[in-house]
């Protein structure tokens, strides 16, 4: 998939998750490249355009260890149950060295998971992982996207 195609799938996923959940699950969605140990935001939707990359390393929190391992393949994802505030709650592998980072800047993953609608809201996220697995993100050139969540 191209960056635009992947970003379109992510926006659709966010909309479906929010609809099933009955509110915002993640208010921050970012496609990040960690190729050559350099963090680069390729696409972003959320309230912290200027602050996201600036605080990236500290906001990875518990997910930092998992991102640095080889145990995840394209389409795989991991949740951090105790992420709070700007600490990221989930990542998904989109391609070699490329990740989707999701976060709710107002609620913890633990709090989100207490809502009975959370199980149903996870379905679009799992489906996104399967779409990515069969057609990973491939980056050509520099075409970054920064949008505010509607």
CSV table of C-alpha atoms in Angstrom, one decimal:
chain,number,residue,atom,x,y,z
A,1,UNK,CA,0.0,0.0,0.0
A,2,UNK,CA,1.0,3.6,-0.5
A,3,UNK,CA,1.1,6.1,2.4
A,4,UNK,CA,-2.1,7.6,1.1
A,5,UNK,CA,-3.9,4.3,0.9
A,6,UNK,CA,-2.7,3.2,4.3
A,7,UNK,CA,-3.7,6.6,5.8
A,8,UNK,CA,-7.1,6.2,4.3
A,9,UNK,CA,-7.5,2.8,5.8
A,10,UNK,CA,-6.4,4.1,9.2
A,11,UNK,CA,-8.9,7.0,9.1
A,12,UNK,CA,-11.7,4.5,8.2
A,13,UNK,CA,-10.6,2.3,11.0
A,14,UNK,CA,-10.7,5.1,13.5
A,15,UNK,CA,-14.2,6.1,12.4
A,16,UNK,CA,-15.4,2.5,12.7
A,17,UNK,CA,-13.8,2.1,16.1
A,18,UNK,CA,-15.3,5.3,17.4
A,19,UNK,CA,-18.7,4.4,16.1
A,20,UNK,CA,-18.7,0.9,17.7
A,21,UNK,CA,-17.3,2.3,21.0
A,22,UNK,CA,-19.7,5.2,21.2
A,23,UNK,CA,-17.0,7.8,21.5
A,24,UNK,CA,-13.3,8.5,20.7
A,25,UNK,CA,-11.1,5.4,21.3
A,26,UNK,CA,-7.8,7.0,20.1
A,27,UNK,CA,-7.5,10.8,19.5
A,28,UNK,CA,-4.0,10.4,18.1
A,29,UNK,CA,-3.0,8.2,15.1
A,30,UNK,CA,0.5,8.5,13.6
A,31,UNK,CA,2.5,6.6,11.0
A,32,UNK,CA,6.1,6.7,12.2
A,33,UNK,CA,9.3,5.5,10.5
A,34,UNK,CA,12.1,4.3,12.8
A,35,UNK,CA,14.4,3.2,9.9
A,36,UNK,CA,18.1,3.7,10.7
A,37,UNK,CA,17.1,4.6,14.4
A,38,UNK,CA,15.7,7.9,13.3
A,39,UNK,CA,12.1,8.7,14.3
A,40,UNK,CA,10.2,10.4,11.5
A,41,UNK,CA,6.5,11.1,11.5
A,42,UNK,CA,5.1,10.3,8.0
A,43,UNK,CA,1.4,11.0,8.8
A,44,UNK,CA,-0.4,12.3,11.9
A,45,UNK,CA,-4.0,13.0,13.0
A,46,UNK,CA,-4.4,14.4,16.5
A,47,UNK,CA,-4.2,17.3,18.9
A,48,UNK,CA,-0.4,17.5,19.2
A,49,UNK,CA,1.1,18.2,15.8
A,50,UNK,CA,4.0,20.1,17.2
A,51,UNK,CA,4.5,18.1,20.3
A,52,UNK,CA,4.2,14.5,19.0
A,53,UNK,CA,7.7,13.9,17.7
A,54,UNK,CA,9.3,16.2,20.3
A,55,UNK,CA,8.1,13.8,23.1
A,56,UNK,CA,8.1,10.6,21.0
A,57,UNK,CA,10.8,8.7,23.0
A,58,UNK,CA,9.4,9.4,26.4
A,59,UNK,CA,5.8,8.8,25.3
A,60,UNK,CA,6.6,5.3,24.0
A,61,UNK,CA,6.8,4.2,27.6
A,62,UNK,CA,6.2,0.5,28.0
A,63,UNK,CA,5.9,0.0,24.2
A,64,UNK,CA,9.6,1.0,23.7
A,65,UNK,CA,10.9,-2.4,24.5
A,66,UNK,CA,8.5,-4.2,22.2
A,67,UNK,CA,9.3,-1.9,19.3
A,68,UNK,CA,13.0,-2.7,19.5
A,69,UNK,CA,12.4,-6.5,19.2
A,70,UNK,CA,12.0,-8.7,16.1
A,71,UNK,CA,9.1,-10.6,17.5
A,72,UNK,CA,6.4,-8.6,15.6
A,73,UNK,CA,5.6,-9.1,11.9
A,74,UNK,CA,3.7,-6.8,9.5
A,75,UNK,CA,0.1,-6.5,10.7
A,76,UNK,CA,1.0,-7.5,14.3
A,77,UNK,CA,0.1,-5.1,17.2
A,78,UNK,CA,0.7,-4.6,20.9
A,79,UNK,CA,-1.3,-2.8,23.5
A,80,UNK,CA,0.1,-1.1,26.7
A,81,UNK,CA,-2.6,-1.4,29.2
A,82,UNK,CA,-1.4,1.2,31.6
A,83,UNK,CA,-0.5,4.1,29.2
A,84,UNK,CA,-1.9,7.3,30.5
A,85,UNK,CA,-2.0,10.9,29.2
A,86,UNK,CA,0.4,11.2,26.2
A,87,UNK,CA,1.9,7.8,26.7
A,88,UNK,CA,1.1,5.7,23.7
A,89,UNK,CA,-1.4,2.8,24.1
A,90,UNK,CA,-0.8,0.7,21.0
A,91,UNK,CA,1.5,0.2,18.0
A,92,UNK,CA,1.0,-1.8,14.8
A,93,UNK,CA,3.7,-2.9,12.4
A,94,UNK,CA,2.9,-1.4,8.9
A,95,UNK,CA,6.1,-2.3,7.2
A,96,UNK,CA,9.8,-2.7,7.8
A,97,UNK,CA,10.7,-0.1,10.4
A,98,UNK,CA,7.3,1.6,10.0
A,99,UNK,CA,4.7,1.7,12.7
A,100,UNK,CA,1.2,3.0,13.4
A,101,UNK,CA,1.1,4.6,16.9
A,102,UNK,CA,-2.3,5.1,18.6
A,103,UNK,CA,-3.0,7.0,21.7
A,104,UNK,CA,-5.9,8.5,23.7
A,105,UNK,CA,-4.4,11.6,25.4
A,106,UNK,CA,-7.3,11.9,27.9
A,107,UNK,CA,-7.9,8.3,29.0
A,108,UNK,CA,-5.7,5.2,29.8
A,109,UNK,CA,-6.1,2.0,27.9
A,110,UNK,CA,-7.2,0.4,31.1
A,111,UNK,CA,-10.0,2.9,31.3
A,112,UNK,CA,-11.0,2.4,27.7
A,113,UNK,CA,-11.1,-1.4,28.1
A,114,UNK,CA,-13.6,-1.1,31.0
A,115,UNK,CA,-16.3,0.1,28.6
A,116,UNK,CA,-18.3,-2.9,27.5
A,117,UNK,CA,-18.2,-1.7,23.9
A,118,UNK,CA,-14.4,-2.0,23.8
A,119,UNK,CA,-14.5,-5.6,22.6
A,120,UNK,CA,-16.6,-4.7,19.6
A,121,UNK,CA,-14.5,-1.6,18.9
A,122,UNK,CA,-11.4,-3.8,18.5
A,123,UNK,CA,-12.8,-5.6,15.5
A,124,UNK,CA,-11.9,-2.8,12.9
A,125,UNK,CA,-8.4,-2.6,14.4
A,126,UNK,CA,-7.8,-6.3,14.0
A,127,UNK,CA,-9.2,-6.1,10.4
A,128,UNK,CA,-6.8,-3.2,9.7
A,129,UNK,CA,-4.0,-5.5,10.8
A,130,UNK,CA,-5.1,-8.2,8.4
A,131,UNK,CA,-5.3,-5.7,5.5
A,132,UNK,CA,-1.8,-4.4,6.3
A,133,UNK,CA,-0.5,-8.0,6.6
A,134,UNK,CA,-1.4,-8.8,3.0
A,135,UNK,CA,-0.4,-5.4,1.6
A,136,UNK,CA,2.2,-3.7,3.8
A,137,UNK,CA,3.0,0.0,3.6
A,138,UNK,CA,5.8,0.8,1.2
A,139,UNK,CA,7.3,4.3,1.3
A,140,UNK,CA,8.6,6.0,-1.8
A,141,UNK,CA,9.7,9.6,-1.5
A,142,UNK,CA,8.6,12.1,1.1
A,143,UNK,CA,4.9,12.7,1.2
A,144,UNK,CA,4.0,13.4,4.9
A,145,UNK,CA,0.5,14.2,6.1
A,146,UNK,CA,-0.6,16.3,9.1
A,147,UNK,CA,-4.3,16.6,9.8
A,148,UNK,CA,-6.4,17.6,12.8
A,149,UNK,CA,-8.9,14.9,13.9
A,150,UNK,CA,-12.4,15.9,12.8
